[in-house]
Coordinates of N, CA and C in Angstrom, one line a residue:
Chain A
X1 N 13.4 16.5 -2.5 CA 12.3 16.9 -1.7 C 12.1 16.0 -0.5
X2 N 11.2 16.4 0.4 CA 11.0 15.7 1.6 C 10.4 14.4 1.5
X3 N 9.5 14.2 0.5 CA 8.8 12.9 0.4 C 8.9 12.4 -1.0
X4 N 8.1 11.3 -1.3 CA 8.0 10.8 -2.6 C 7.1 11.6 -3.5
X5 N 7.5 12.0 -4.6 CA 6.8 12.9 -5.5 C 6.3 12.1 -6.7
X6 N 5.0 12.2 -7.1 CA 4.5 11.6 -8.2 C 3.8 12.6 -9.1
X7 N 4.0 12.5 -10.4 CA 3.4 13.3 -11.4 C 2.9 12.5 -12.6
X8 N 1.8 12.8 -13.3 CA 0.8 13.8 -12.8 C 0.0 13.2 -11.7
X9 N -0.7 14.1 -11.0 CA -1.6 13.6 -9.9 C -2.8 13.0 -10.5
X10 N -3.2 13.5 -11.6 CA -4.4 13.0 -12.4 C -4.1 12.9 -13.8
X11 N -4.5 11.9 -14.5 CA -4.3 11.7 -15.9 C -5.6 11.1 -16.5
X12 N -6.2 11.8 -17.4 CA -7.4 11.2 -18.1 C -6.9 11.0 -19.6
X13 N -7.1 9.8 -20.1 CA -6.7 9.5 -21.4 C -7.8 8.6 -22.1
X14 N -7.6 8.5 -23.4 CA -8.5 7.7 -24.1 C -8.0 6.3 -24.3
X15 N -8.9 5.4 -24.5 CA -8.5 4.0 -24.7 C -7.6 3.9 -25.9
X16 N -6.5 3.1 -25.7 CA -5.5 2.9 -26.8 C -4.3 3.9 -26.8
X17 N -4.4 4.9 -25.9 CA -3.3 5.9 -25.8 C -2.2 5.4 -25.0
X18 N -1.0 6.0 -25.1 CA 0.2 5.7 -24.3 C 0.3 6.7 -23.1
X19 N 0.7 6.2 -22.0 CA 0.7 7.0 -20.8 C 2.1 6.8 -20.0
X20 N 2.6 7.9 -19.5 CA 3.8 7.8 -18.6 C 3.5 8.4 -17.3
X21 N 3.9 7.7 -16.2 CA 3.7 8.2 -14.9 C 5.1 8.2 -14.2
X22 N 5.3 9.3 -13.5 CA 6.7 9.6 -13.0 C 6.7 9.5 -11.5
X23 N 7.8 9.0 -11.0 CA 8.0 8.9 -9.5 C 9.4 9.4 -9.2
X24 N 9.4 10.3 -8.2 CA 10.7 10.8 -7.7 C 10.8 10.4 -6.2
X25 N 11.6 9.4 -5.9 CA 11.6 8.9 -4.6 C 12.4 9.8 -3.6
X26 N 12.3 9.4 -2.4 CA 13.1 10.2 -1.3 C 14.6 10.0 -1.6
X27 N 15.3 11.1 -1.6 CA 16.7 11.1 -1.9 C 17.5 10.0 -1.1
X28 N 18.3 9.2 -1.7 CA 19.1 8.2 -1.0 C 18.4 6.9 -0.9
X29 N 17.1 6.8 -1.2 CA 16.4 5.5 -1.1 C 16.8 4.7 -2.3
X30 N 17.3 3.5 -2.1 CA 17.7 2.7 -3.2 C 16.6 1.8 -3.7
X31 N 15.6 1.5 -2.9 CA 14.5 0.6 -3.3 C 13.3 1.5 -3.7
X32 N 12.7 1.1 -4.8 CA 11.5 1.8 -5.3 C 10.5 0.8 -5.8
X33 N 9.3 1.0 -5.5 CA 8.2 0.1 -5.8 C 7.1 0.8 -6.5
X34 N 6.4 0.1 -7.4 CA 5.2 0.6 -8.0 C 4.1 -0.3 -7.6
X35 N 3.0 0.3 -7.1 CA 1.8 -0.4 -6.8 C 0.6 0.2 -7.5
X36 N -0.4 -0.7 -7.7 CA -1.7 -0.2 -8.3 C -2.8 -0.4 -7.3
X37 N -3.7 0.6 -7.1 CA -4.8 0.5 -6.2 C -6.1 0.8 -6.9
X38 N -6.9 -0.2 -6.9 CA -8.3 0.0 -7.5 C -9.2 0.4 -6.3
X39 N -10.3 1.0 -6.7 CA -11.2 1.5 -5.7 C -11.7 0.5 -4.7
X40 N -11.5 0.8 -3.4 CA -11.9 -0.1 -2.4 C -11.0 -1.3 -2.1
X41 N -9.8 -1.3 -2.8 CA -8.9 -2.4 -2.7 C -7.6 -2.0 -2.0
X42 N -6.8 -3.0 -1.6 CA -5.4 -2.6 -1.1 C -4.5 -2.5 -2.3
X43 N -3.3 -1.8 -2.0 CA -2.3 -1.7 -3.1 C -1.9 -3.1 -3.6
X44 N -1.7 -3.2 -4.9 CA -1.3 -4.4 -5.5 C 0.1 -4.2 -6.1
X45 N 1.0 -5.1 -5.8 CA 2.4 -4.9 -6.2 C 2.5 -5.1 -7.7
X46 N 3.3 -4.2 -8.3 CA 3.6 -4.2 -9.8 C 5.1 -4.6 -10.0
X47 N 6.0 -3.8 -9.5 CA 7.4 -3.9 -9.8 C 8.2 -3.3 -8.8
X48 N 9.4 -3.8 -8.6 CA 10.4 -3.4 -7.6 C 11.7 -3.2 -8.2
X49 N 12.3 -2.0 -7.9 CA 13.7 -1.7 -8.4 C 14.6 -1.6 -7.2
X50 N 15.8 -2.2 -7.3 CA 16.9 -1.9 -6.4 C 18.0 -1.3 -7.2
X51 N 18.2 0.0 -7.0 CA 19.1 0.8 -7.8 C 18.5 1.0 -9.2
X52 N 19.2 0.7 -10.2 CA 18.8 0.9 -11.6 C 18.0 -0.3 -12.1
X53 N 18.2 -1.4 -11.6 CA 17.6 -2.6 -12.1 C 16.3 -3.0 -11.6
X54 N 15.5 -3.6 -12.5 CA 14.2 -4.1 -12.0 C 14.4 -5.4 -11.4
X55 N 14.4 -5.5 -10.1 CA 14.7 -6.7 -9.4 C 13.6 -7.7 -9.4
X56 N 12.4 -7.2 -9.6 CA 11.2 -8.1 -9.6 C 10.1 -7.4 -10.3
X57 N 9.7 -7.9 -11.5 CA 8.6 -7.3 -12.3 C 7.4 -8.2 -12.4
X58 N 7.4 -9.2 -11.5 CA 6.4 -10.2 -11.5 C 4.9 -9.8 -11.4
X59 N 4.8 -8.5 -10.9 CA 3.4 -8.0 -10.7 C 2.8 -7.3 -11.9
X60 N 3.7 -7.0 -12.9 CA 3.1 -6.3 -14.0 C 2.1 -7.2 -14.7
X61 N 0.9 -6.7 -15.0 CA -0.2 -7.5 -15.5 C 0.0 -8.1 -16.9
X62 N 0.7 -7.4 -17.7 CA 1.0 -7.9 -19.1 C 2.1 -7.0 -19.7
X63 N 2.4 -7.3 -21.0 CA 3.5 -6.6 -21.6 C 3.2 -5.2 -22.1
X64 N 2.0 -4.7 -21.8 CA 1.7 -3.3 -22.1 C 2.3 -2.4 -21.0
X65 N 2.7 -3.0 -19.9 CA 3.2 -2.3 -18.8 C 4.7 -2.4 -18.7
X66 N 5.4 -1.3 -18.5 CA 6.9 -1.3 -18.5 C 7.3 -0.2 -17.6
X67 N 8.4 -0.4 -16.8 CA 8.9 0.7 -16.0 C 10.5 0.7 -16.1
X68 N 11.0 1.9 -15.9 CA 12.4 2.1 -16.0 C 12.9 3.0 -14.8
X69 N 14.1 2.9 -14.5 CA 14.8 3.7 -13.5 C 16.2 3.9 -13.9
X70 N 16.5 4.6 -14.9 CA 17.8 4.6 -15.6 C 19.0 5.1 -14.7
X71 N 18.8 6.0 -13.8 CA 19.9 6.5 -13.0 C 19.7 6.1 -11.5
X72 N 18.8 5.2 -11.3 CA 18.7 4.8 -9.9 C 18.0 5.7 -9.0
X73 N 17.3 6.7 -9.6 CA 16.5 7.6 -8.8 C 15.1 7.7 -9.3
X74 N 14.8 8.6 -10.2 CA 13.5 8.8 -10.8 C 13.1 7.5 -11.6
X75 N 11.8 7.2 -11.4 CA 11.3 6.0 -12.2 C 10.1 6.5 -13.0
X76 N 9.9 5.8 -14.1 CA 8.8 6.1 -15.0 C 8.1 4.8 -15.3
X77 N 6.8 4.8 -15.0 CA 5.9 3.6 -15.4 C 5.2 4.0 -16.7
X78 N 5.4 3.1 -17.6 CA 4.9 3.3 -19.0 C 3.8 2.3 -19.3
X79 N 2.7 2.8 -19.8 CA 1.5 1.9 -20.1 C 1.2 2.2 -21.6
X80 N 1.3 1.1 -22.4 CA 1.0 1.2 -23.8 C -0.5 0.8 -24.1
X81 N -1.1 1.3 -25.1 CA -2.4 0.9 -25.6 C -3.3 0.7 -24.4
X82 N -3.5 1.8 -23.6 CA -4.3 1.7 -22.4 C -5.7 1.2 -22.6
X83 N -6.2 0.5 -21.6 CA -7.5 -0.1 -21.6 C -8.3 0.5 -20.4
X84 N -9.6 0.4 -20.5 CA -10.4 0.9 -19.4 C -10.1 0.3 -18.1
X85 N -9.7 -1.0 -18.1 CA -9.4 -1.7 -16.9 C -8.1 -1.3 -16.3
X86 N -7.3 -0.4 -17.0 CA -6.1 0.1 -16.4 C -6.4 1.3 -15.4
X87 N -7.6 1.8 -15.4 CA -8.0 2.9 -14.6 C -7.8 2.5 -13.1
X88 N -7.0 3.3 -12.4 CA -6.7 3.0 -11.0 C -5.8 4.1 -10.5
X89 N -5.5 4.1 -9.2 CA -4.4 5.0 -8.7 C -3.1 4.2 -8.7
X90 N -2.1 4.8 -9.3 CA -0.8 4.1 -9.4 C 0.1 4.8 -8.3
X91 N 0.5 4.0 -7.3 CA 1.2 4.5 -6.2 C 2.7 4.1 -6.3
X92 N 3.6 5.0 -6.0 CA 5.0 4.7 -6.0 C 5.4 4.8 -4.5
X93 N 6.3 3.9 -4.1 CA 6.9 3.9 -2.8 C 8.4 3.7 -2.8
X94 N 9.0 4.3 -1.8 CA 10.5 4.0 -1.7 C 10.8 3.6 -0.3
X95 N 12.0 3.0 -0.2 CA 12.5 2.7 1.2 C 14.0 2.7 1.1
X96 N 14.7 2.9 2.2 CA 16.1 3.1 2.2 C 16.9 2.0 1.6
X97 N 16.5 0.7 1.8 CA 17.3 -0.4 1.3 C 16.5 -1.6 0.8
X98 N 15.2 -1.5 1.0 CA 14.4 -2.7 0.6 C 14.6 -3.8 1.7
X99 N 14.6 -5.0 1.2 CA 14.9 -6.2 2.1 C 13.8 -6.3 3.2
X100 N 12.7 -5.7 3.0 CA 11.5 -5.9 3.9 C 11.9 -5.6 5.4
X101 N 12.8 -4.6 5.6 CA 13.2 -4.3 6.9 C 12.6 -3.0 7.5
X102 N 11.8 -2.4 6.7 CA 11.2 -1.2 7.3 C 10.1 -0.7 6.4
X103 N 9.6 0.5 6.8 CA 8.4 1.0 6.2 C 8.6 1.4 4.7
X104 N 7.5 1.4 4.0 CA 7.5 2.0 2.7 C 6.9 3.4 2.8
X105 N 7.6 4.3 2.1 CA 7.1 5.7 2.0 C 6.4 5.9 0.7
X106 N 5.1 6.1 0.8 CA 4.3 6.3 -0.4 C 4.2 7.7 -0.9
X107 N 4.1 7.9 -2.2 CA 3.7 9.1 -2.8 C 2.2 9.3 -2.8
X108 N 1.7 10.4 -3.3 CA 0.3 10.7 -3.3 C -0.4 9.9 -4.4
X109 N 0.3 9.4 -5.3 CA -0.3 8.6 -6.3 C -0.7 9.4 -7.6
X110 N -0.8 8.6 -8.7 CA -1.3 9.2 -9.9 C -2.6 8.5 -10.3
X111 N -3.6 9.3 -10.3 CA -4.9 8.7 -10.7 C -5.1 8.6 -12.2
X112 N -5.2 7.4 -12.7 CA -5.3 7.3 -14.2 C -6.8 6.9 -14.5
X113 N -7.4 7.6 -15.4 CA -8.7 7.3 -15.9 C -8.6 7.1 -17.4
X114 N -9.0 5.9 -17.8 CA -9.0 5.6 -19.2 C -10.5 5.6 -19.7
X115 N -10.8 6.5 -20.6 CA -12.2 6.6 -21.1 C -12.5 5.7 -22.3
Chain B
X1 N 0.2 -18.2 -4.2 CA 1.1 -17.2 -3.5 C 0.6 -16.8 -2.2
X2 N 1.4 -16.0 -1.5 CA 1.0 -15.6 -0.2 C -0.2 -14.7 -0.2
X3 N -1.1 -14.8 0.7 CA -2.3 -14.0 0.7 C -2.4 -13.4 2.1
X4 N -2.9 -12.2 2.2 CA -3.1 -11.5 3.5 C -4.6 -11.1 3.5
X5 N -5.4 -11.6 4.4 CA -6.8 -11.3 4.5 C -7.1 -10.5 5.7
X6 N -8.1 -9.6 5.5 CA -8.5 -8.7 6.6 C -10.0 -8.8 6.8
X7 N -10.4 -8.7 8.0 CA -11.8 -8.6 8.3 C -12.0 -7.7 9.5
X8 N -13.1 -6.9 9.5 CA -14.1 -6.9 8.5 C -13.7 -6.0 7.4
X9 N -14.5 -6.0 6.3 CA -14.2 -5.1 5.2 C -14.6 -3.6 5.5
X10 N -15.7 -3.5 6.2 CA -16.2 -2.2 6.6 C -16.6 -2.3 8.1
X11 N -16.4 -1.2 8.8 CA -16.8 -1.2 10.2 C -17.4 0.2 10.5
X12 N -18.7 0.3 10.9 CA -19.3 1.5 11.3 C -19.3 1.5 12.8
X13 N -18.8 2.6 13.4 CA -18.9 2.8 14.9 C -19.4 4.2 15.2
X14 N -19.9 4.3 16.4 CA -20.2 5.6 16.9 C -18.9 6.2 17.5
X15 N -18.8 7.4 17.4 CA -17.6 8.1 18.0 C -17.5 7.7 19.5
X16 N -16.3 7.3 19.9 CA -16.1 6.9 21.3 C -16.1 5.4 21.5
X17 N -16.7 4.7 20.5 CA -16.6 3.2 20.6 C -15.3 2.7 20.2
X18 N -15.0 1.5 20.6 CA -13.8 0.8 20.2 C -13.9 0.2 18.8
X19 N -12.7 -0.1 18.2 CA -12.7 -0.7 16.9 C -11.5 -1.7 16.8
X20 N -11.8 -2.8 16.1 CA -10.7 -3.8 16.0 C -10.8 -4.3 14.5
X21 N -9.6 -4.5 13.9 CA -9.5 -5.1 12.6 C -8.5 -6.3 12.7
X22 N -8.8 -7.3 12.0 CA -8.0 -8.6 12.1 C -7.4 -8.9 10.8
X23 N -6.2 -9.4 10.8 CA -5.4 -9.7 9.6 C -4.9 -11.2 9.7
X24 N -5.1 -12.0 8.7 CA -4.6 -13.3 8.7 C -3.8 -13.6 7.4
X25 N -2.7 -14.3 7.6 CA -1.9 -14.7 6.5 C -1.9 -16.2 6.2
X26 N -1.8 -16.6 5.0 CA -1.8 -18.0 4.6 C -0.4 -18.6 5.0
X27 N 0.6 -17.8 5.2 CA 1.9 -18.3 5.6 C 2.5 -17.6 6.8
X28 N 3.5 -18.2 7.4 CA 4.1 -17.5 8.5 C 4.9 -16.3 8.0
X29 N 4.8 -15.2 8.7 CA 5.4 -13.9 8.3 C 6.6 -13.6 9.2
X30 N 7.6 -13.1 8.5 CA 8.8 -12.6 9.3 C 8.5 -11.3 10.1
X31 N 7.6 -10.6 9.5 CA 7.1 -9.3 10.2 C 5.8 -8.9 9.5
X32 N 5.1 -8.0 10.2 CA 3.9 -7.5 9.6 C 3.9 -6.0 9.8
X33 N 3.4 -5.3 8.9 CA 3.3 -3.8 9.0 C 1.8 -3.4 8.9
X34 N 1.5 -2.3 9.5 CA 0.2 -1.7 9.4 C 0.3 -0.3 8.8
X35 N -0.7 0.0 7.9 CA -0.7 1.3 7.3 C -2.1 1.9 7.4
X36 N -2.2 3.2 7.4 CA -3.5 3.9 7.4 C -3.6 4.8 6.2
X37 N -4.7 4.8 5.5 CA -5.0 5.6 4.4 C -6.2 6.4 4.6
X38 N -6.0 7.7 4.7 CA -7.2 8.6 4.9 C -7.9 8.7 3.5
X39 N -9.2 9.0 3.6 CA -10.0 9.2 2.3 C -9.3 10.2 1.4
X40 N -9.0 9.7 0.1 CA -8.3 10.6 -0.8 C -6.8 10.6 -0.7
X41 N -6.3 10.0 0.3 CA -4.8 10.1 0.6 C -4.1 8.8 0.2
X42 N -2.9 8.7 0.7 CA -2.0 7.6 0.4 C -1.7 6.8 1.6
X43 N -1.3 5.5 1.5 CA -1.0 4.8 2.7 C 0.2 5.4 3.5
X44 N 0.0 5.4 4.8 CA 1.0 6.0 5.7 C 1.3 4.9 6.7
X45 N 2.6 4.6 6.9 CA 3.1 3.6 7.8 C 2.7 3.9 9.3
X46 N 2.2 2.9 10.0 CA 1.9 3.1 11.4 C 2.9 2.3 12.2
X47 N 3.2 1.0 11.9 CA 4.0 0.3 12.8 C 4.5 -1.0 12.1
X48 N 5.5 -1.6 12.6 CA 6.0 -2.9 12.2 C 6.1 -3.8 13.4
X49 N 5.6 -5.0 13.3 CA 5.8 -6.0 14.4 C 6.7 -7.1 13.8
X50 N 7.6 -7.6 14.7 CA 8.5 -8.6 14.3 C 8.5 -9.9 15.1
X51 N 8.3 -9.7 16.4 CA 8.4 -10.9 17.3 C 7.1 -11.6 17.5
X52 N 7.2 -12.9 17.7 CA 6.0 -13.7 18.0 C 5.4 -13.2 19.3
X53 N 4.0 -12.9 19.2 CA 3.3 -12.5 20.4 C 3.5 -11.0 20.8
X54 N 4.2 -10.3 19.9 CA 4.5 -8.9 20.2 C 3.3 -8.0 20.3
X55 N 3.3 -7.1 21.3 CA 2.2 -6.1 21.5 C 2.9 -4.8 21.5
X56 N 2.4 -3.9 20.7 CA 2.9 -2.5 20.7 C 1.7 -1.5 20.8
X57 N 1.9 -0.4 21.5 CA 0.9 0.6 21.7 C 1.4 1.9 21.2
X58 N 0.4 2.6 20.5 CA 0.6 4.0 20.1 C -0.6 4.8 20.6
X59 N -0.5 5.4 21.7 CA -1.6 6.2 22.3 C -2.9 5.3 22.3
X60 N -3.9 5.5 21.6 CA -5.1 4.7 21.6 C -5.1 3.5 20.8
X61 N -4.0 3.3 20.0 CA -3.9 2.1 19.1 C -3.0 1.0 19.8
X62 N -3.5 -0.2 19.7 CA -2.8 -1.4 20.2 C -2.7 -2.4 19.1
X63 N -1.4 -2.8 18.8 CA -1.1 -3.7 17.7 C -0.6 -5.0 18.3
X64 N -1.1 -6.1 17.8 CA -0.6 -7.5 18.3 C -0.2 -8.3 17.1
X65 N 0.8 -9.1 17.3 CA 1.3 -10.1 16.4 C 1.1 -11.5 17.0
X66 N 0.4 -12.4 16.3 CA 0.1 -13.7 16.9 C 1.3 -14.5 17.2
X67 N 1.1 -15.5 18.1 CA 2.2 -16.4 18.5 C 2.8 -17.1 17.3
X68 N 1.9 -17.5 16.4 CA 2.4 -18.3 15.2 C 2.8 -17.4 14.1
X69 N 2.8 -16.1 14.3 CA 3.2 -15.1 13.3 C 2.5 -15.3 12.0
X70 N 1.2 -15.6 12.1 CA 0.3 -15.7 10.9 C -0.9 -14.8 11.0
X71 N -1.1 -14.1 12.2 CA -2.2 -13.2 12.3 C -1.8 -12.0 13.1
X72 N -2.6 -11.0 13.0 CA -2.3 -9.7 13.7 C -3.6 -9.0 13.9
X73 N -3.6 -8.0 14.8 CA -4.8 -7.2 15.0 C -4.4 -5.8 15.4
X74 N -5.3 -4.9 15.1 CA -5.2 -3.5 15.4 C -6.5 -3.1 16.2
X75 N -6.3 -2.6 17.4 CA -7.4 -2.2 18.2 C -7.3 -0.7 18.5
X76 N -8.4 0.0 18.3 CA -8.4 1.4 18.6 C -9.4 1.6 19.7
X77 N -9.0 2.3 20.8 CA -9.9 2.5 21.9 C -10.5 3.9 21.8
X78 N -11.8 4.0 22.0 CA -12.5 5.3 22.0 C -12.2 6.1 20.8
X79 N -12.7 5.6 19.7 CA -12.5 6.2 18.4 C -12.8 7.7 18.3
X80 N -12.1 8.4 17.5 CA -12.3 9.8 17.2 C -12.5 10.0 15.7
X81 N -13.1 11.1 15.4 CA -13.3 11.3 13.9 C -12.0 11.3 13.1
X82 N -10.9 11.7 13.8 CA -9.6 11.6 13.1 C -9.1 10.2 12.8
X83 N -9.8 9.2 13.3 CA -9.4 7.8 13.0 C -10.0 7.3 11.7
X84 N -10.9 8.1 11.1 CA -11.5 7.7 9.9 C -10.5 7.4 8.8
X85 N -10.7 6.3 8.1 CA -9.8 5.9 7.0 C -9.8 4.4 6.8
X86 N -8.9 3.9 6.0 CA -8.8 2.5 5.8 C -7.5 2.0 6.4
X87 N -7.6 0.9 7.1 CA -6.4 0.3 7.8 C -6.0 -0.9 7.1
X88 N -4.7 -0.9 6.6 CA -4.2 -2.1 5.9 C -3.1 -2.8 6.7
X89 N -3.1 -4.1 6.7 CA -2.0 -4.9 7.1 C -1.2 -5.3 5.9
X90 N 0.1 -5.5 6.0 CA 0.9 -6.0 4.9 C 2.0 -6.8 5.4
X91 N 2.3 -7.9 4.7 CA 3.4 -8.8 5.0 C 4.4 -8.9 3.9
X92 N 5.6 -9.4 4.1 CA 6.6 -9.6 3.1 C 6.0 -10.5 2.0
X93 N 6.4 -10.3 0.8 CA 5.9 -11.0 -0.4 C 6.7 -12.3 -0.5
X94 N 6.5 -13.3 0.4 CA 7.0 -14.6 0.4 C 8.3 -14.8 -0.4
X95 N 9.4 -14.4 0.2 CA 10.7 -14.7 -0.4 C 11.1 -13.6 -1.4
X96 N 10.2 -12.7 -1.6 CA 10.6 -11.6 -2.5 C 10.5 -10.3 -1.8
X97 N 11.1 -9.2 -2.3 CA 11.0 -7.9 -1.7 C 9.7 -7.3 -2.0
X98 N 9.3 -6.3 -1.1 CA 8.1 -5.6 -1.3 C 7.0 -6.3 -0.4
X99 N 5.9 -5.7 -0.3 CA 4.8 -6.1 0.6 C 3.6 -6.6 -0.1
X100 N 2.9 -7.5 0.5 CA 1.5 -7.9 0.0 C 0.6 -7.3 1.0
X101 N -0.4 -6.5 0.5 CA -1.3 -5.8 1.3 C -2.6 -6.6 1.4
X102 N -3.3 -6.5 2.5 CA -4.7 -6.9 2.6 C -5.6 -5.9 1.9
X103 N -6.9 -6.3 1.8 CA -7.8 -5.4 1.2 C -8.2 -4.2 2.1
X104 N -7.9 -4.3 3.3 CA -8.1 -3.2 4.2 C -9.5 -3.3 5.0
X105 N -9.5 -2.6 6.1 CA -10.8 -2.4 6.8 C -11.1 -0.9 6.8
X106 N -12.3 -0.6 6.2 CA -12.7 0.8 6.1 C -13.4 1.2 7.4
X107 N -12.9 2.1 8.2 CA -13.5 2.6 9.4 C -14.3 3.8 9.1
X108 N -15.6 3.7 9.4 CA -16.5 4.8 9.3 C -17.0 5.2 10.7
X109 N -16.9 6.5 11.0 CA -17.3 6.9 12.4 C -18.4 7.9 12.3
X110 N -19.5 7.5 13.1 CA -20.6 8.4 13.1 C -20.6 9.2 14.4
X111 N -20.7 10.5 14.2 CA -20.5 11.4 15.4 C -21.7 11.3 16.3

């Protein structure tokens, strides 16, 4: 596709449930990032992939959060035992090569609401 | 860790007035980027500044990078309703890949 695609656009779940959020980056972009944005705040870094490997997962808040990118393209962010504090918009972004040399292309985000 | 701070958090202006948002980093930055997020939308890249003292213009928008490469500003001349949104600055994550974003300045325009 032309841009970064994220699904679902909205997800409402109950506390304690498991959630998967999917990101399909721009074709050919090797760098992929997950960010979390709470209301009124800036995007907060979660994890960065270069190709298939998680090059930096230092932003993941705890071990309930995990992300994969098995074939170096689509990525899935997985949240176990969701808590109300996990409610936010989860943004995915990609860039051609990473290395902080150019813009990030963001998807529309997945809005997660934990009841 | 590296922090990027923006002021003001909110700015109300009358349509046609000018607007400025300021960004300050706790560390020297190799570059700084600016993004705009419309209400309900996602961040969209505006510009990247790399050189000390650099000034770039995009129509009514003027971006500056400080001489010490620790601060930056975005100035909009004669705001229009299409300028409504949140403006974020972002710098490299101190030795790591990815960006650290400021909290943004929310621009509200009253017609």
